[in-house]
CSV table of C-alpha atoms and ligand atoms in Angstrom, one decimal:
chain,number,residue,atom,x,y,z
A,1,MET,CA,-10.6,-23.9,2.2
A,2,ASP,CA,-8.5,-21.7,4.5
A,3,VAL,CA,-9.5,-18.3,5.6
A,4,GLU,CA,-6.9,-16.7,3.6
A,5,ALA,CA,-7.8,-18.3,0.3
A,6,LEU,CA,-11.5,-17.7,1.0
A,7,THR,CA,-10.7,-14.0,1.6
A,8,GLU,CA,-9.0,-13.8,-1.7
A,9,SER,CA,-12.0,-15.4,-3.5
A,10,VAL,CA,-14.4,-13.0,-1.9
A,11,ILE,CA,-12.3,-9.9,-2.9
A,12,THR,CA,-11.9,-11.3,-6.4
A,13,ALA,CA,-15.8,-11.9,-6.7
A,14,LEU,CA,-16.5,-8.3,-5.4
A,15,SER,CA,-13.8,-6.8,-7.7
A,16,ARG,CA,-15.7,-8.1,-10.7
A,17,ILE,CA,-18.8,-6.1,-10.0
A,18,SER,CA,-18.8,-2.7,-11.5
A,19,GLY,CA,-20.9,0.2,-10.3
A,20,GLU,CA,-22.2,2.9,-12.7
A,21,ALA,CA,-20.8,2.6,-16.3
A,22,GLY,CA,-17.0,3.2,-16.4
A,23,ASP,CA,-16.7,3.0,-12.7
A,24,VAL,CA,-14.0,0.9,-11.0
A,25,ASP,CA,-14.8,-2.3,-9.1
A,26,LEU,CA,-16.5,-2.4,-5.7
A,27,VAL,CA,-13.3,-3.1,-3.8
A,28,GLY,CA,-11.1,-0.6,-5.7
A,29,SER,CA,-13.9,2.1,-5.5
A,30,GLY,CA,-14.0,1.8,-1.7
A,31,ARG,CA,-17.6,0.7,-1.5
A,32,VAL,CA,-16.7,-2.5,0.2
A,33,GLN,CA,-14.6,-2.0,3.4
A,34,GLY,CA,-13.8,-3.7,6.6
A,35,LEU,CA,-14.0,-7.2,5.1
A,36,GLU,CA,-13.9,-10.0,7.7
A,37,VAL,CA,-13.7,-13.6,6.8
A,38,LYS,CA,-14.0,-16.1,9.7
A,39,GLU,CA,-13.6,-19.8,10.1
A,40,GLY,CA,-16.5,-21.7,8.8
A,41,GLY,CA,-17.0,-19.3,5.8
A,42,ARG,CA,-18.7,-16.4,7.7
A,43,VAL,CA,-18.1,-13.2,5.8
A,44,ARG,CA,-18.9,-9.7,6.9
A,45,PHE,CA,-18.2,-6.3,5.4
A,46,SER,CA,-19.6,-2.8,5.3
A,47,PHE,CA,-20.9,-1.5,2.0
A,48,HIS,CA,-20.6,2.3,1.5
A,49,LEU,CA,-23.5,3.0,-0.8
A,50,ARG,CA,-23.2,6.1,-3.0
A,51,ALA,CA,-25.9,8.5,-4.0
A,52,GLU,CA,-25.7,7.4,-7.6
A,53,ASP,CA,-25.8,3.7,-6.9
A,54,PRO,CA,-28.9,1.6,-7.4
A,55,GLY,CA,-30.2,0.2,-4.1
A,56,THR,CA,-30.0,-3.2,-5.7
A,57,LEU,CA,-26.3,-3.0,-5.8
A,58,VAL,CA,-25.9,-4.2,-2.2
A,59,LYS,CA,-28.3,-7.2,-2.8
A,60,PHE,CA,-26.2,-8.0,-5.8
A,61,ALA,CA,-22.9,-7.8,-3.9
A,62,ARG,CA,-24.3,-10.1,-1.2
A,63,GLN,CA,-25.5,-12.6,-3.7
A,64,VAL,CA,-22.2,-12.7,-5.5
A,65,VAL,CA,-20.4,-13.4,-2.2
A,66,GLU,CA,-22.9,-16.1,-1.2
A,67,GLU,CA,-22.1,-17.8,-4.4
A,68,VAL,CA,-18.4,-18.0,-3.6
A,69,SER,CA,-17.7,-21.6,-2.8
A,70,GLY,CA,-16.9,-22.1,0.9
A,71,VAL,CA,-19.0,-19.1,2.1
A,72,SER,CA,-21.6,-20.1,4.5
A,73,GLU,CA,-23.1,-16.8,5.8
A,74,VAL,CA,-22.9,-13.1,4.6
A,75,LYS,CA,-23.5,-10.0,6.7
A,76,VAL,CA,-23.5,-6.6,5.2
A,77,ASP,CA,-23.5,-3.4,7.1
A,78,VAL,CA,-24.9,-0.8,4.7
A,79,GLN,CA,-23.5,2.8,5.1
A,80,LEU,CA,-25.8,5.3,3.4
A,81,PRO,CA,-24.2,8.1,1.5
A,82,ARG,CA,-23.3,11.2,3.4
A,83,LEU,CA,-24.8,14.5,2.2
A,84,GLY,CA,-22.6,15.9,-0.6
A,85,GLY,CA,-20.2,13.1,0.2
A,86,ALA,CA,-18.1,12.6,-2.9
A,87,ASP,CA,-15.7,9.8,-2.5
A,88,GLY,CA,-12.6,11.9,-3.0
A,89,PRO,CA,-9.9,12.7,-0.6
A,90,ARG,CA,-11.5,13.4,2.8
A,91,PRO,CA,-10.1,15.5,5.7
A,92,ALA,CA,-8.7,13.5,8.5
A,93,GLY,CA,-11.6,12.1,10.4
A,94,ASN,CA,-12.6,9.2,12.6
A,95,ASP,CA,-12.4,6.6,9.8
A,96,ARG,CA,-10.3,3.8,11.3
A,97,THR,CA,-11.8,0.7,10.2
A,98,LEU,CA,-8.4,-0.8,9.8
A,99,LYS,CA,-8.4,-3.5,12.4
A,100,PRO,CA,-7.5,-7.1,12.5
A,101,GLY,CA,-9.8,-9.1,10.4
A,102,SER,CA,-10.5,-12.5,12.1
A,103,VAL,CA,-9.1,-11.8,15.6
A,104,PRO,CA,-11.4,-10.0,18.0
A,105,ALA,CA,-8.8,-8.1,20.1
A,106,PRO,CA,-5.6,-6.6,18.5
A,107,THR,CA,-2.6,-8.4,19.9
A,108,PRO,CA,0.5,-6.3,20.2
A,109,ARG,CA,3.1,-7.0,17.5
A,110,PRO,CA,6.2,-8.5,19.2
A,111,GLY,CA,9.6,-7.0,18.8
A,112,LEU,CA,10.2,-4.0,16.6
A,113,LEU,CA,7.3,-1.8,15.7
A,114,ALA,CA,5.3,-3.0,18.6
A,115,GLU,CA,2.9,-0.1,18.5
A,116,VAL,CA,2.3,-0.5,14.7
A,117,GLU,CA,-0.8,-2.5,13.6
A,118,ARG,CA,0.2,-3.2,10.0
A,119,VAL,CA,3.5,-3.0,8.2
A,120,VAL,CA,3.6,-3.2,4.4
A,121,ALA,CA,6.6,-3.0,2.1
A,122,VAL,CA,6.6,-1.6,-1.4
A,123,SER,CA,9.1,-3.3,-3.4
A,124,SER,CA,10.2,-3.9,-7.0
A,125,GLY,CA,12.5,-6.2,-9.0
A,126,LYS,CA,14.4,-3.3,-10.4
A,127,GLY,CA,14.9,0.4,-9.9
A,128,GLY,CA,13.1,3.5,-11.3
A,129,VAL,CA,9.7,1.8,-11.7
A,130,GLY,CA,7.8,4.1,-9.4
A,131,LYS,CA,8.1,2.3,-6.0
A,132,SER,CA,8.7,5.4,-4.0
A,133,MET,CA,5.8,7.2,-5.8
A,134,VAL,CA,3.5,4.4,-5.0
A,135,ALA,CA,4.6,4.1,-1.4
A,136,ALA,CA,4.3,7.9,-0.9
A,137,ASN,CA,0.8,8.0,-2.4
A,138,LEU,CA,-0.5,5.1,-0.5
A,139,ALA,CA,0.7,6.6,2.7
A,140,ALA,CA,-0.9,10.0,1.8
A,141,VAL,CA,-4.2,8.4,1.0
A,142,LEU,CA,-4.4,6.4,4.1
A,143,ALA,CA,-3.4,9.4,6.2
A,144,SER,CA,-6.1,11.4,4.4
A,145,GLN,CA,-8.6,8.8,5.5
A,146,GLY,CA,-7.7,9.4,9.2
A,147,LEU,CA,-5.3,6.5,9.7
A,148,ARG,CA,-2.1,7.2,11.6
A,149,VAL,CA,0.6,6.5,9.0
A,150,GLY,CA,4.3,6.1,9.0
A,151,LEU,CA,6.6,5.9,6.0
A,152,ILE,CA,10.2,4.6,6.1
A,153,ASP,CA,12.5,5.3,3.3
A,154,ALA,CA,14.7,2.2,3.4
A,155,ASP,CA,16.3,3.0,0.1
A,156,ILE,CA,19.8,4.0,0.9
A,157,TYR,CA,20.8,4.1,-2.7
A,158,GLY,CA,18.6,7.0,-3.5
A,159,PRO,CA,16.6,8.2,-0.6
A,160,ASN,CA,13.9,10.6,-2.0
A,161,ILE,CA,10.9,10.2,0.2
A,162,PRO,CA,11.4,13.4,2.3
A,163,LEU,CA,11.7,15.4,-0.9
A,164,MET,CA,8.6,13.9,-2.3
A,165,PHE,CA,6.8,15.2,0.8
A,166,GLY,CA,8.6,18.6,0.5
A,167,GLU,CA,10.5,17.8,3.8
A,168,THR,CA,14.0,19.2,3.7
A,169,ARG,CA,14.6,19.5,7.5
A,170,ARG,CA,16.9,17.1,9.3
A,171,PRO,CA,15.2,15.2,12.2
A,172,ARG,CA,16.0,16.3,15.7
A,173,VAL,CA,18.0,13.8,17.7
A,174,SER,CA,17.8,14.0,21.6
A,175,GLY,CA,19.2,11.9,24.4
A,176,GLY,CA,22.9,11.0,25.1
A,177,LYS,CA,25.3,8.7,23.3
A,178,GLY,CA,23.8,5.2,23.0
A,179,HIS,CA,20.4,6.5,24.0
A,180,GLU,CA,19.5,8.7,21.0
A,181,ARG,CA,16.0,9.3,20.2
A,182,ILE,CA,15.1,10.5,16.7
A,183,GLU,CA,12.0,12.7,16.1
A,184,ALA,CA,9.8,11.5,13.2
A,185,LEU,CA,9.1,14.4,10.8
A,186,GLU,CA,5.6,14.8,9.8
A,187,ALA,CA,4.5,16.1,6.4
A,188,HIS,CA,0.9,15.9,4.8
A,189,GLY,CA,-0.2,13.9,7.8
A,190,VAL,CA,2.4,11.1,7.4
A,191,ARG,CA,5.3,10.5,9.8
A,192,LEU,CA,8.4,10.2,7.8
A,193,MET,CA,11.8,8.9,8.3
A,194,SER,CA,14.6,8.3,5.7
A,195,LEU,CA,17.6,6.1,6.3
A,196,GLY,CA,19.4,8.6,4.1
A,197,PHE,CA,19.5,11.1,6.9
A,198,LEU,CA,21.8,8.8,8.9
A,199,LEU,CA,24.0,7.5,6.3
A,200,ASP,CA,27.2,9.1,4.9
A,201,ARG,CA,26.4,9.4,1.2
A,202,GLU,CA,30.1,9.4,0.4
A,203,GLN,CA,30.5,5.8,1.6
A,204,PRO,CA,30.4,3.4,-1.3
A,205,ALA,CA,27.2,1.5,-1.6
A,206,ILE,CA,28.9,-1.9,-1.7
A,207,MET,CA,30.2,-1.3,1.8
A,208,ARG,CA,26.9,-0.3,3.1
A,209,GLY,CA,25.0,-3.2,1.7
A,210,PRO,CA,25.5,-5.8,4.4
A,211,LEU,CA,25.1,-3.1,7.1
A,212,ILE,CA,21.8,-1.9,6.1
A,213,ALA,CA,19.6,-4.3,7.9
A,214,GLY,CA,21.4,-3.6,11.2
A,215,ILE,CA,21.2,0.0,10.7
A,216,LEU,CA,17.5,-0.1,9.9
A,217,LYS,CA,16.8,-2.1,13.0
A,218,GLN,CA,18.5,0.4,15.2
A,219,PHE,CA,16.9,3.2,13.3
A,220,ILE,CA,13.3,1.9,13.8
A,221,GLU,CA,14.0,1.4,17.4
A,222,GLN,CA,15.3,5.0,17.8
A,223,VAL,CA,12.6,6.9,16.0
A,224,GLU,CA,9.7,8.3,18.0
A,225,TRP,CA,6.9,6.9,15.7
A,226,GLY,CA,4.3,6.7,18.3
A,227,ALA,CA,1.3,4.4,17.8
A,228,LEU,CA,0.6,3.9,14.1
A,229,ASP,CA,-2.2,2.1,12.2
A,230,VAL,CA,0.0,1.5,9.2
A,231,MET,CA,3.7,1.7,8.5
A,232,VAL,CA,4.6,1.8,4.7
A,233,VAL,CA,8.2,0.7,3.9
A,234,ASP,CA,9.8,2.0,0.7
A,235,MET,CA,12.3,-0.8,-0.1
A,236,PRO,CA,15.5,-0.4,-2.1
A,237,PRO,CA,15.1,-2.0,-5.5
A,238,GLY,CA,16.2,-5.5,-6.2
A,239,THR,CA,16.1,-8.9,-4.6
A,240,GLY,CA,19.6,-9.4,-3.4
A,241,ASP,CA,21.0,-10.1,0.0
A,242,ALA,CA,20.5,-6.6,1.3
A,243,GLN,CA,16.8,-6.7,0.5
A,244,LEU,CA,16.4,-10.1,2.0
A,245,SER,CA,17.9,-9.2,5.2
A,246,LEU,CA,15.8,-6.0,5.3
A,247,VAL,CA,12.7,-8.1,4.9
A,248,GLN,CA,13.7,-10.5,7.7
A,249,THR,CA,14.5,-7.5,10.0
A,250,ILE,CA,11.1,-5.9,9.6
A,251,ASP,CA,8.0,-7.9,10.7
A,252,LEU,CA,6.0,-7.4,7.5
A,253,ASP,CA,2.3,-8.1,7.1
A,254,GLY,CA,2.5,-7.9,3.4
A,255,ALA,CA,4.3,-6.7,0.3
A,256,VAL,CA,3.3,-4.8,-2.7
A,257,MET,CA,5.3,-5.4,-5.9
A,258,VAL,CA,5.5,-2.5,-8.4
A,259,THR,CA,6.5,-3.1,-12.0
A,260,THR,CA,6.1,-1.4,-15.4
A,261,PRO,CA,4.6,-2.9,-18.4
A,262,GLN,CA,8.0,-3.3,-20.1
A,263,ASP,CA,9.6,-5.0,-17.0
A,264,VAL,CA,6.8,-7.5,-16.6
A,265,ALA,CA,8.6,-9.9,-19.0
A,266,THR,CA,11.9,-9.9,-17.2
A,267,GLY,CA,12.5,-12.3,-14.2
A,268,ASP,CA,12.9,-9.4,-11.7
A,269,VAL,CA,9.3,-9.2,-10.6
A,270,ARG,CA,9.0,-13.0,-10.3
A,271,ARG,CA,12.3,-13.1,-8.3
A,272,GLY,CA,10.8,-10.3,-6.0
A,273,ILE,CA,7.6,-12.2,-5.4
A,274,LYS,CA,9.5,-15.4,-4.6
A,275,MET,CA,11.8,-13.6,-2.2
A,276,PHE,CA,8.8,-12.5,-0.1
A,277,GLU,CA,7.3,-15.9,-0.3
A,278,LYS,CA,10.6,-17.5,0.9
A,279,VAL,CA,10.2,-15.5,4.1
A,280,ASN,CA,6.5,-16.2,4.5
A,281,THR,CA,5.5,-12.7,3.7
A,282,LYS,CA,2.2,-12.4,1.9
A,283,VAL,CA,2.3,-10.7,-1.4
A,284,LEU,CA,-0.7,-8.3,-1.3
A,285,GLY,CA,-0.5,-7.8,-5.0
A,286,VAL,CA,1.2,-6.5,-8.1
A,287,VAL,CA,0.8,-2.8,-9.2
A,288,GLU,CA,1.5,-2.0,-12.9
A,289,ASN,CA,2.9,1.5,-13.0
A,290,MET,CA,3.4,3.8,-16.1
A,291,ALA,CA,0.8,1.8,-17.8
A,292,GLY,CA,-0.5,3.4,-21.1
A,293,TRP,CA,-0.1,7.0,-21.8
A,294,LEU,CA,-3.1,9.4,-21.7
A,295,CYS,CA,-2.7,12.0,-24.5
A,296,PRO,CA,-3.3,15.4,-22.8
A,297,HIS,CA,-4.7,16.8,-26.1
A,298,CYS,CA,-7.2,14.1,-27.3
A,299,GLY,CA,-7.7,12.1,-24.1
A,300,GLU,CA,-7.0,8.9,-26.0
A,301,GLN,CA,-5.0,6.2,-24.2
A,302,ALA,CA,-2.0,4.8,-26.0
A,303,ASP,CA,-0.5,1.6,-24.8
A,304,VAL,CA,3.0,2.4,-25.3
A,305,PHE,CA,4.2,-1.0,-23.8
A,306,GLY,CA,1.4,-3.3,-24.5
A,307,HIS,CA,-1.5,-4.1,-22.3
A,308,GLY,CA,-2.4,-6.5,-19.5
A,309,GLY,CA,1.1,-7.7,-18.7
A,310,GLY,CA,0.8,-7.0,-14.9
A,311,GLU,CA,-2.5,-8.8,-14.8
A,312,ARG,CA,-1.1,-11.8,-16.6
A,313,LEU,CA,2.0,-11.9,-14.4
A,314,ALA,CA,-0.1,-11.7,-11.2
A,315,ALA,CA,-2.3,-14.6,-12.4
A,316,GLU,CA,0.7,-16.7,-13.3
A,317,MET,CA,2.3,-16.1,-9.8
A,318,GLU,CA,-1.1,-16.6,-8.2
A,319,VAL,CA,-1.0,-13.2,-6.4
A,320,PRO,CA,-3.7,-10.5,-6.7
A,321,PHE,CA,-3.5,-7.8,-9.3
A,322,LEU,CA,-4.0,-4.5,-7.4
A,323,GLY,CA,-4.4,-2.2,-10.4
A,324,ARG,CA,-2.5,0.0,-12.9
A,325,VAL,CA,-1.4,3.5,-12.6
A,326,PRO,CA,-1.1,5.4,-16.0
A,327,LEU,CA,1.8,7.6,-17.1
A,328,ASP,CA,0.9,11.0,-16.0
A,329,ALA,CA,2.9,14.3,-16.1
A,330,ALA,CA,1.3,15.4,-12.9
A,331,VAL,CA,3.2,12.7,-11.1
A,332,ALA,CA,6.6,14.3,-12.0
A,333,VAL,CA,5.2,17.8,-11.2
A,334,ALA,CA,3.9,16.5,-7.8
A,335,GLY,CA,7.4,15.1,-7.1
A,336,ASP,CA,9.0,18.5,-7.8
A,337,GLU,CA,6.5,20.3,-5.7
A,338,GLY,CA,6.9,18.0,-2.7
A,339,ARG,CA,3.2,17.0,-2.7
A,340,PRO,CA,2.1,13.4,-3.4
A,341,THR,CA,0.0,13.2,-6.6
A,342,VAL,CA,-3.1,12.1,-4.7
A,343,LEU,CA,-3.0,15.6,-2.8
A,344,ALA,CA,-1.7,17.7,-5.7
A,345,ASP,CA,-3.9,16.2,-8.5
A,346,PRO,CA,-6.5,13.9,-7.0
A,347,GLU,CA,-8.8,13.9,-10.0
A,348,GLY,CA,-6.1,13.3,-12.6
A,349,PRO,CA,-5.6,9.9,-14.2
A,350,ALA,CA,-2.7,8.8,-11.8
A,351,GLY,CA,-4.5,10.4,-8.8
A,352,ARG,CA,-7.7,8.5,-9.4
A,353,ALA,CA,-5.8,5.3,-10.0
A,354,LEU,CA,-3.8,5.7,-6.8
A,355,PHE,CA,-6.9,6.3,-4.8
A,356,ALA,CA,-8.5,3.1,-6.0
A,357,LEU,CA,-5.3,1.3,-5.4
A,358,ALA,CA,-5.1,2.5,-1.8
A,359,ARG,CA,-8.7,1.4,-1.2
A,360,GLY,CA,-8.1,-2.1,-2.6
A,361,LEU,CA,-4.9,-2.4,-0.6
A,362,ARG,CA,-6.6,-1.2,2.6
A,363,THR,CA,-9.3,-3.9,2.2
A,364,ARG,CA,-6.7,-6.6,1.7
A,365,LEU,CA,-4.6,-5.4,4.6
A,366,GLU,CA,-7.6,-5.4,6.8
A,367,ALA,CA,-8.3,-9.0,5.8
A,368,VAL,CA,-4.8,-10.1,7.0
A,369,PRO,CA,-5.3,-11.7,10.4
A,370,ALA,CA,-3.3,-10.0,13.1
A,371,ARG,CA,-0.3,-11.9,14.4
A,372,SER,CA,0.1,-12.9,18.0
B,401,ATP,N1,2.9,6.9,-13.3
B,401,ATP,C1,3.9,7.8,-13.6
B,401,ATP,N2,3.8,8.8,-14.5
B,401,ATP,C2,4.8,9.7,-14.6
B,401,ATP,N3,6.0,9.7,-14.0
B,401,ATP,C3,6.1,8.7,-13.1
B,401,ATP,C4,5.0,7.7,-12.8
B,401,ATP,N4,5.6,6.9,-11.9
B,401,ATP,C5,6.8,7.4,-11.5
B,401,ATP,N5,7.1,8.4,-12.3
B,401,ATP,C6,8.5,9.1,-12.2
B,401,ATP,O1,9.4,8.1,-12.5
B,401,ATP,C7,10.6,8.4,-11.7
B,401,ATP,C8,11.0,7.1,-10.8
B,401,ATP,O2,9.9,7.0,-9.8
B,401,ATP,P1,10.3,6.5,-8.4
B,401,ATP,O3,11.4,7.4,-7.8
B,401,ATP,O4,9.0,6.5,-7.6
B,401,ATP,O5,10.8,5.1,-8.7
B,401,ATP,P2,11.6,4.0,-7.8
B,401,ATP,O6,11.1,2.7,-8.2
B,401,ATP,O7,11.3,4.4,-6.3
B,401,ATP,O8,13.1,4.3,-8.2
B,401,ATP,P3,14.4,3.9,-7.3
B,401,ATP,O9,14.6,2.5,-7.6
B,401,ATP,O10,15.4,4.8,-7.9
B,401,ATP,O11,14.1,4.1,-5.9
B,401,ATP,C9,10.3,9.6,-10.8
B,401,ATP,O12,10.8,10.7,-11.5
B,401,ATP,C10,8.8,9.7,-10.9
B,401,ATP,O13,8.3,11.0,-10.8
B,402,MG,MG1,12.7,4.9,-4.8
């Protein structure tokens, strides 16, 4: 079994274990971090034990991984709970476990984004499913964990990332003609850039389409990103030529597909997943957004559009299911306030789900071998 498939089996096995009643899985809850899977089935991860966890949870996690076929050895670095250390949003600290999984020394990424360790695209088959919301919140969580994070708004049809971060300034441009350098704006700890800043909105979208990839390339080169641990790319919706050339321009480590329960049935998400597979980009997983509706009065969850569609789709396409984010009025409010939900309402239904999503994604991203 190859390392990639084994990594996926280990994550799946760990995801099935739940902590205290009602808790999310070990990967999504952030207990398991820094997963490394090496040739020969050698597995290593750190286990962040919580105050409320039974001590046997670590042993159980180890057993479950040992039972995964292909695993030969399991090493667990147990991290004991910090005093008063709830696992909510933490101030930026030295928590950079994001490092190449199976390669000892990081090798610089060739070409564009040479100083960026991981590049992940957030994509969708169709518009309006919450791609920008997911991208913005993932970036905000990773930044709150102390990673150096960049966020590119590659959606020229409706650039809205700067607004979601409350950033209304225009970036400063320095240098002479042909040597322009663009300053990356920073908000909520995330370095931001929007393609929308550089494009004339009056120009018809159809004319801009074929040009986007070229513009994006130039754009990435000219922006002063500095060294980053993760770059999140908010893609324009769809799976057409413009998106394909974007994907080919940026050297991606993985892609996250966002869908809503009512769009699962359409071919759009499947086409999206196939587009990434065609260019050998790993699909890190499917996110089901606007899943269910939590009644603010009775707390009851209503499945307005049916249940489990995202999970079934992920299984059918043989890609991981990363989780679901419920419909939550706090998301819209956060958008208007210019603060991602994970910062504005971290304890709300969407906030919690987005934290779990970011943790699961980080584990999967850590496990992607670095490229040379
Ligand atoms: N879980 C949610 N609960 C409530 N509102 C949501 C949720 N997710 C997204 N929204 C709202 O839905 C709208 C669309 O979200 P968003 O802009 O992130 O989608 P998108 O896929 O990026 O759209 P586009 O294709 O236009 O770029 C926004 O107004 C957002 O606030
Ligand atoms: Mg968007």
